[in-house]
DNA sequence: ATAGGGTTAG
């Protein structure tokens, strides 16, 4: 089409930009942006917001903000895209700031804006701001009909630790989807309420069984567990020390539900085995994985080796982290602490010396008014 | 025909 440039209209460009977003194609996305300018489509607000979304998806927040700044009449969709870009790129503080700015220039947030803002609150653990948004939802009854928004609200309460509010909300949402259930299961799992989490999962399975034996109409309403839900289920087993159940759910996920475990599922299993002190089994499990283990998995084994005083295994895990070139200074601290616990002072001194040469800083975070890292 | 949204291991 570019050879016959007169045929390129704003719709063609829009779909090309969407394709770039979907496939995270940064260079092609930029080329599409160039064409938007060359062909004089800059006043098209649909194209501008799509471009913002494309830059957000390719981790280019600076360009998102620049596109936003150059839009003359910013509507609620433009503002929401900007907030979303900061959420997607792990800048929830900035997202909340923009959310405030938007209200100061009298642009009224809609359901989508509030959904995104709640996501930022969840990431920050900002319960007070989340509750403020909940209040503004309550003032618009039609907003409570929006399931995306309700799921975001539920997730906010879960991540901010208000499990009671989360449960109340869950019970009050009449029409739930698989994400609603997943949120609540993860919520219980995160709060150490493994039994509640697994009870919910069983309730969902029972509900599905009863519906699939009934008429065709109810079959359309089946809420089939997906891979994300199994992460919640496995987390619950892990936090409750339920090894055998965890292994059973892992098998059931593959065999009964036909789901392919992803890296995070293997991570859950390693965590489960490690927490129960089955470190050798965890190590064999990692070696037998069909996909390459990442740093989180080796770090789980390392941390657990430290707890259980398994020096050799800790050293293996640390060297794997080194190979992946993503090790944090905390990984070395963990290993160095095992050495001292076992009186291996020479090893400890050598490791500490290596650490001084690398000079990678550690980090922590604390909330003082807002979250600082 | 056109734009922005919710669940995911430590």
Coordinates of C-alpha atoms (C1' of nucleotides) in Angstrom, one line a residue:
Chain A
X1 CA 0.0 0.0 0.0
X2 CA 2.9 2.4 0.7
X3 CA 3.7 2.3 -3.0
X4 CA 0.2 3.5 -3.7
X5 CA 0.2 6.1 -0.9
X6 CA -3.0 7.7 -2.0
X7 CA -4.8 4.5 -1.0
X8 CA -3.7 4.8 2.6
X9 CA -6.5 6.3 4.6
X10 CA -7.0 6.9 8.4
X11 CA -8.7 3.5 8.8
X12 CA -5.8 1.6 7.2
X13 CA -3.4 3.4 9.5
X14 CA -5.5 2.7 12.6
X15 CA -5.5 -1.0 11.9
X16 CA -1.8 -1.0 11.2
X17 CA -1.1 0.8 14.5
X18 CA -3.3 -1.8 16.3
X19 CA -1.4 -4.6 14.7
X20 CA 1.9 -3.0 15.9
X21 CA 0.5 -2.8 19.4
X22 CA -0.6 -6.4 19.4
X23 CA 2.8 -7.6 18.3
X24 CA 4.8 -5.1 20.2
X25 CA 6.5 -3.8 17.0
X26 CA 8.2 -0.6 18.1
X27 CA 10.0 0.2 14.8
X28 CA 7.0 -0.5 12.6
X29 CA 4.8 1.5 15.0
X30 CA 7.1 4.5 14.7
X31 CA 6.9 4.2 10.9
X32 CA 3.1 4.2 11.1
X33 CA 3.4 7.4 13.3
X34 CA 5.5 9.0 10.6
X35 CA 2.9 8.2 8.0
X36 CA 0.2 9.7 10.2
X37 CA 2.1 13.0 10.2
X38 CA 3.1 12.8 6.5
X39 CA -0.4 12.2 5.4
X40 CA -1.8 15.0 7.5
X41 CA -3.9 12.8 9.9
X42 CA -2.6 14.5 13.0
X43 CA -5.9 16.0 13.9
X44 CA -7.5 12.5 14.1
X45 CA -7.9 11.8 17.8
X46 CA -8.6 8.1 17.2
X47 CA -5.2 7.7 15.6
X48 CA -3.5 9.7 18.4
X49 CA -5.0 7.6 21.2
X50 CA -4.1 4.4 19.3
X51 CA -0.5 5.7 18.9
X52 CA -0.4 6.3 22.7
X53 CA -1.5 2.8 23.3
X54 CA 1.1 1.5 20.8
X55 CA 3.9 3.4 22.6
X56 CA 2.7 2.2 25.9
X57 CA 2.8 -1.4 24.7
X58 CA 6.3 -1.0 23.5
X59 CA 7.5 0.4 26.8
X60 CA 8.0 3.9 25.4
X61 CA 6.2 6.1 28.0
X62 CA 8.1 9.2 27.0
X63 CA 6.6 9.1 23.5
X64 CA 3.2 8.3 24.9
X65 CA 3.4 11.5 26.9
X66 CA 4.6 13.5 24.0
X67 CA 1.8 12.4 21.8
X68 CA -0.6 13.3 24.6
X69 CA 0.9 16.7 25.0
X70 CA 0.4 17.5 21.3
X71 CA -3.3 16.6 21.2
X72 CA -5.1 20.0 21.3
X73 CA -8.5 18.9 22.7
X74 CA -7.9 16.0 25.0
X75 CA -11.0 14.0 25.9
X76 CA -11.5 11.4 28.6
X77 CA -10.1 8.7 26.3
X78 CA -6.8 10.5 25.9
X79 CA -6.4 11.0 29.6
X80 CA -7.3 7.4 30.3
X81 CA -4.8 6.2 27.8
X82 CA -2.1 8.2 29.5
X83 CA -3.0 6.9 32.9
X84 CA -3.1 3.4 31.5
X85 CA 0.4 3.8 29.9
X86 CA 1.9 4.6 33.3
X87 CA 0.1 1.6 34.9
X88 CA 1.3 -0.7 32.2
X89 CA 4.8 0.5 32.6
X90 CA 4.9 0.1 36.4
X91 CA 4.6 3.7 37.3
X92 CA 1.5 3.7 39.5
X93 CA 2.4 6.9 41.4
X94 CA 2.6 8.8 38.2
X95 CA -0.7 7.2 37.0
X96 CA -2.4 8.5 40.1
X97 CA -0.9 11.9 39.7
X98 CA -2.2 12.2 36.1
X99 CA -5.6 11.0 37.4
X100 CA -5.7 14.0 39.8
X101 CA -4.5 16.4 37.1
X102 CA -7.3 15.2 34.8
X103 CA -9.9 16.1 37.4
X104 CA -8.3 19.4 38.1
X105 CA -8.9 20.4 34.5
X106 CA -12.5 19.3 34.8
X107 CA -12.4 16.2 32.7
X108 CA -14.9 13.7 34.2
X109 CA -13.5 10.2 34.7
X110 CA -15.7 7.4 33.2
X111 CA -15.8 3.6 34.0
X112 CA -12.7 2.9 32.0
X113 CA -10.7 5.7 33.8
X114 CA -11.8 4.4 37.2
X115 CA -10.8 0.8 36.2
X116 CA -7.3 1.9 35.3
X117 CA -7.0 4.1 38.3
X118 CA -8.0 1.2 40.6
X119 CA -5.3 -0.8 39.0
X120 CA -2.8 1.8 40.0
X121 CA -4.2 1.8 43.6
X122 CA -3.8 -2.0 43.7
X123 CA -0.2 -1.8 42.6
X124 CA 0.5 0.8 45.2
X125 CA -1.4 -0.8 48.0
X126 CA -3.2 2.6 48.3
X127 CA -6.3 1.5 50.1
X128 CA -7.4 5.1 50.9
X129 CA -7.4 6.2 47.3
X130 CA -9.1 3.0 46.2
X131 CA -11.9 3.6 48.7
X132 CA -12.3 7.1 47.4
X133 CA -12.8 5.7 43.9
X134 CA -15.3 3.2 45.4
X135 CA -17.3 6.1 46.7
X136 CA -17.4 7.8 43.4
X137 CA -18.6 4.5 41.8
X138 CA -21.4 4.3 44.3
X139 CA -22.6 7.7 43.3
X140 CA -23.2 6.4 39.7
X141 CA -25.4 3.3 40.0
X142 CA -24.9 2.4 36.3
X143 CA -21.1 2.0 37.0
X144 CA -21.8 -1.0 39.3
X145 CA -23.2 -2.9 36.3
X146 CA -19.7 -2.8 34.7
X147 CA -18.0 -6.1 35.4
X148 CA -14.6 -4.9 34.4
X149 CA -14.8 -2.1 36.9
X150 CA -16.1 -4.4 39.6
X151 CA -13.3 -6.8 39.0
X152 CA -10.8 -4.0 39.2
X153 CA -12.4 -2.9 42.5
X154 CA -12.3 -6.4 43.9
X155 CA -8.6 -6.7 42.9
X156 CA -7.8 -3.4 44.6
X157 CA -9.3 -4.6 47.9
X158 CA -7.4 -7.9 47.5
X159 CA -4.1 -6.3 46.8
X160 CA -4.6 -3.7 49.5
X161 CA -5.2 -6.4 52.1
X162 CA -8.9 -5.7 52.9
X163 CA -10.0 -9.2 52.4
X164 CA -13.3 -8.6 54.2
X165 CA -14.3 -5.8 51.9
X166 CA -13.2 -8.0 49.0
X167 CA -15.4 -10.9 50.1
X168 CA -18.4 -8.6 50.7
X169 CA -18.0 -7.2 47.2
X170 CA -17.6 -10.7 45.7
X171 CA -20.8 -11.8 47.3
X172 CA -22.6 -8.7 46.0
X173 CA -21.5 -9.0 42.4
X174 CA -24.4 -11.0 41.0
X175 CA -23.1 -11.9 37.6
X176 CA -19.5 -13.0 37.9
X177 CA -17.0 -14.1 35.3
X178 CA -13.9 -16.2 35.5
X179 CA -11.8 -13.2 36.5
X180 CA -14.1 -12.4 39.4
X181 CA -13.6 -15.9 40.8
X182 CA -9.9 -15.8 40.1
X183 CA -9.5 -12.5 42.0
X184 CA -11.2 -13.9 45.0
X185 CA -9.3 -17.1 45.0
X186 CA -6.0 -15.3 44.7
X187 CA -7.2 -12.9 47.5
X188 CA -7.7 -15.8 49.9
X189 CA -4.5 -17.4 48.9
X190 CA -2.5 -14.2 49.4
X191 CA -4.0 -13.9 52.9
X192 CA -3.2 -17.4 54.0
X193 CA -6.8 -18.5 53.8
X194 CA -6.0 -21.5 51.7
X195 CA -9.1 -23.5 52.7
X196 CA -11.4 -20.7 51.6
X197 CA -9.6 -20.4 48.3
X198 CA -9.9 -24.1 47.6
X199 CA -13.5 -24.2 48.8
X200 CA -14.3 -21.5 46.2
X201 CA -12.5 -23.4 43.5
X202 CA -14.5 -26.6 44.4
X203 CA -17.7 -24.6 44.4
X204 CA -16.9 -23.4 40.9
X205 CA -16.2 -26.9 39.7
X206 CA -19.4 -28.2 41.3
X207 CA -21.4 -25.4 39.7
X208 CA -19.9 -26.2 36.3
X209 CA -20.7 -29.9 36.7
X210 CA -24.3 -29.3 37.6
X211 CA -24.7 -26.9 34.6
X212 CA -23.1 -29.2 32.1
X213 CA -25.5 -32.0 33.0
X214 CA -28.5 -29.7 32.4
X215 CA -29.8 -28.0 29.3
X216 CA -27.8 -26.5 26.5
X217 CA -28.6 -23.0 27.6
X218 CA -26.8 -23.3 30.9
X219 CA -23.7 -24.7 29.2
X220 CA -23.0 -21.3 27.7
X221 CA -22.6 -19.9 31.2
X222 CA -19.9 -22.3 32.2
X223 CA -17.0 -20.6 33.9
X224 CA -14.2 -22.9 32.9
X225 CA -11.0 -22.5 35.0
X226 CA -8.1 -21.1 33.0
X227 CA -4.4 -21.0 33.6
X228 CA -4.5 -17.9 35.7
X229 CA -7.0 -19.4 38.1
X230 CA -4.7 -22.3 38.7
X231 CA -2.0 -19.9 39.7
X232 CA -4.3 -18.9 42.6
X233 CA -5.1 -22.5 43.4
X234 CA -1.4 -23.4 43.5
X235 CA -0.5 -20.3 45.5
X236 CA -3.2 -21.4 48.1
X237 CA -1.7 -24.9 48.3
X238 CA 1.8 -23.5 48.7
X239 CA 0.9 -21.0 51.4
X240 CA -0.9 -23.8 53.4
X241 CA 1.8 -26.4 52.9
X242 CA -0.5 -28.7 51.0
X243 CA 2.0 -30.5 48.8
X244 CA 0.0 -33.5 47.8
X245 CA -3.0 -31.4 46.9
X246 CA -0.8 -29.0 45.0
X247 CA 0.6 -31.8 42.9
X248 CA -2.9 -33.1 42.3
X249 CA -4.2 -29.7 41.1
X250 CA -1.1 -29.3 38.8
X251 CA -1.9 -32.7 37.2
X252 CA -5.6 -31.9 37.0
X253 CA -4.8 -28.6 35.3
X254 CA -2.9 -30.5 32.5
X255 CA -4.9 -33.7 32.2
X256 CA -8.5 -32.7 33.0
X257 CA -8.4 -29.1 31.8
X258 CA -5.9 -29.5 29.0
X259 CA -4.0 -26.4 30.0
X260 CA -0.3 -26.0 29.3
X261 CA 1.6 -24.9 32.4
X262 CA 3.5 -21.7 32.0
X263 CA 6.7 -20.6 33.7
X264 CA 4.7 -19.1 36.6
X265 CA 3.0 -22.5 37.3
X266 CA 6.3 -24.2 37.5
X267 CA 7.3 -21.4 39.8
X268 CA 4.4 -22.1 42.0
X269 CA 5.3 -25.8 42.2
X270 CA 8.9 -25.0 43.1
X271 CA 7.7 -22.7 45.8
X272 CA 5.3 -25.4 47.1
X273 CA 8.1 -28.0 47.2
X274 CA 10.6 -25.6 48.8
X275 CA 8.2 -24.4 51.6
X276 CA 7.7 -28.0 52.6
X277 CA 11.4 -28.6 52.8
X278 CA 11.5 -30.9 49.8
X279 CA 14.5 -29.1 48.3
X280 CA 16.0 -32.0 46.4
X281 CA 12.7 -32.7 44.8
X282 CA 12.4 -29.0 43.9
X283 CA 15.8 -29.2 42.3
X284 CA 15.0 -32.3 40.2
X285 CA 11.7 -30.7 39.3
X286 CA 13.5 -27.6 38.0
X287 CA 15.9 -29.7 36.0
X288 CA 13.0 -31.7 34.4
X289 CA 11.1 -28.6 33.4
X290 CA 10.3 -28.4 29.6
X291 CA 11.0 -24.7 29.6
X292 CA 14.0 -22.7 30.8
X293 CA 13.7 -21.7 34.5
X294 CA 14.1 -18.0 35.1
X295 CA 15.7 -16.0 37.9
X296 CA 12.6 -16.1 40.1
X297 CA 12.7 -19.9 40.2
X298 CA 16.4 -20.1 41.1
X299 CA 15.9 -17.4 43.7
X300 CA 13.1 -19.4 45.3
X301 CA 15.4 -22.4 45.6
X302 CA 18.2 -20.2 46.8
X303 CA 16.1 -18.5 49.5
X304 CA 14.7 -21.9 50.7
X305 CA 18.2 -23.4 50.7
X306 CA 19.2 -20.6 53.0
X307 CA 16.3 -21.4 55.4
X308 CA 17.0 -25.1 55.4
X309 CA 20.8 -24.7 55.6
X310 CA 21.5 -26.5 52.3
X311 CA 24.8 -25.0 51.4
X312 CA 25.6 -26.9 48.2
X313 CA 22.1 -26.4 46.7
X314 CA 22.4 -22.7 47.5
X315 CA 25.7 -22.4 45.7
X316 CA 24.2 -24.1 42.6
X317 CA 21.2 -21.8 42.6
X318 CA 23.4 -18.7 43.0
X319 CA 25.7 -19.8 40.1
X320 CA 22.6 -20.3 37.9
X321 CA 21.5 -16.8 38.8
X322 CA 25.0 -15.6 37.8
X323 CA 24.6 -17.3 34.4
X324 CA 21.3 -15.6 33.8
X325 CA 23.0 -12.3 34.6
X326 CA 20.1 -11.0 36.5
X327 CA 21.3 -11.7 40.0
X328 CA 20.5 -9.1 42.7
X329 CA 22.8 -8.3 45.5
X330 CA 20.3 -9.9 47.8
X331 CA 21.1 -13.3 46.2
X332 CA 24.7 -13.0 47.3
X333 CA 23.6 -11.8 50.8
X334 CA 21.5 -15.0 51.1
X335 CA 24.3 -17.2 50.2
X336 CA 26.8 -15.3 52.3
X337 CA 24.5 -15.8 55.3
X338 CA 24.4 -19.5 54.8
X339 CA 28.2 -19.6 54.7
X340 CA 28.4 -17.8 58.1
X341 CA 25.6 -20.0 59.6
X342 CA 27.8 -23.0 58.7
X343 CA 31.0 -21.4 59.8
X344 CA 32.4 -21.3 56.3
X345 CA 34.2 -18.0 56.8
X346 CA 36.7 -18.2 54.0
X347 CA 33.9 -18.8 51.4
X348 CA 32.0 -15.9 53.0
X349 CA 35.0 -13.5 52.8
X350 CA 35.6 -14.4 49.1
X351 CA 31.9 -13.9 48.3
X352 CA 31.8 -10.6 50.1
X353 CA 34.9 -9.5 48.2
X354 CA 33.2 -10.3 44.9
X355 CA 30.2 -8.3 46.0
X356 CA 32.2 -5.3 46.7
X357 CA 33.6 -5.3 43.2
X358 CA 30.2 -5.5 41.6
X359 CA 28.8 -2.7 43.7
X360 CA 25.2 -3.4 42.8
X361 CA 23.1 -1.5 45.3
X362 CA 20.3 -3.2 47.2
X363 CA 16.9 -1.6 47.5
X364 CA 13.9 -1.3 49.7
X365 CA 10.7 0.7 49.8
X366 CA 8.6 2.5 52.4
X367 CA 5.4 4.5 52.3
X368 CA 5.7 8.1 53.6
X369 CA 2.7 9.9 52.2
X370 CA 3.4 8.0 48.9
X371 CA 5.5 5.0 48.1
X372 CA 9.2 5.6 47.8
X373 CA 11.7 3.1 46.4
Chain B
dA1 C1' -15.4 0.7 9.5
dT2 C1' -12.7 4.3 13.4
dA3 C1' -9.6 5.2 20.4
dG4 C1' -8.8 3.8 26.3
dG5 C1' -10.3 -1.2 30.8
dG6 C1' -10.1 -6.2 35.0
dT7 C1' -7.2 -12.0 37.1
dT8 C1' -0.9 -14.3 36.5
dA9 C1' 4.6 -17.7 40.9
dG10 C1' 8.8 -14.9 44.9

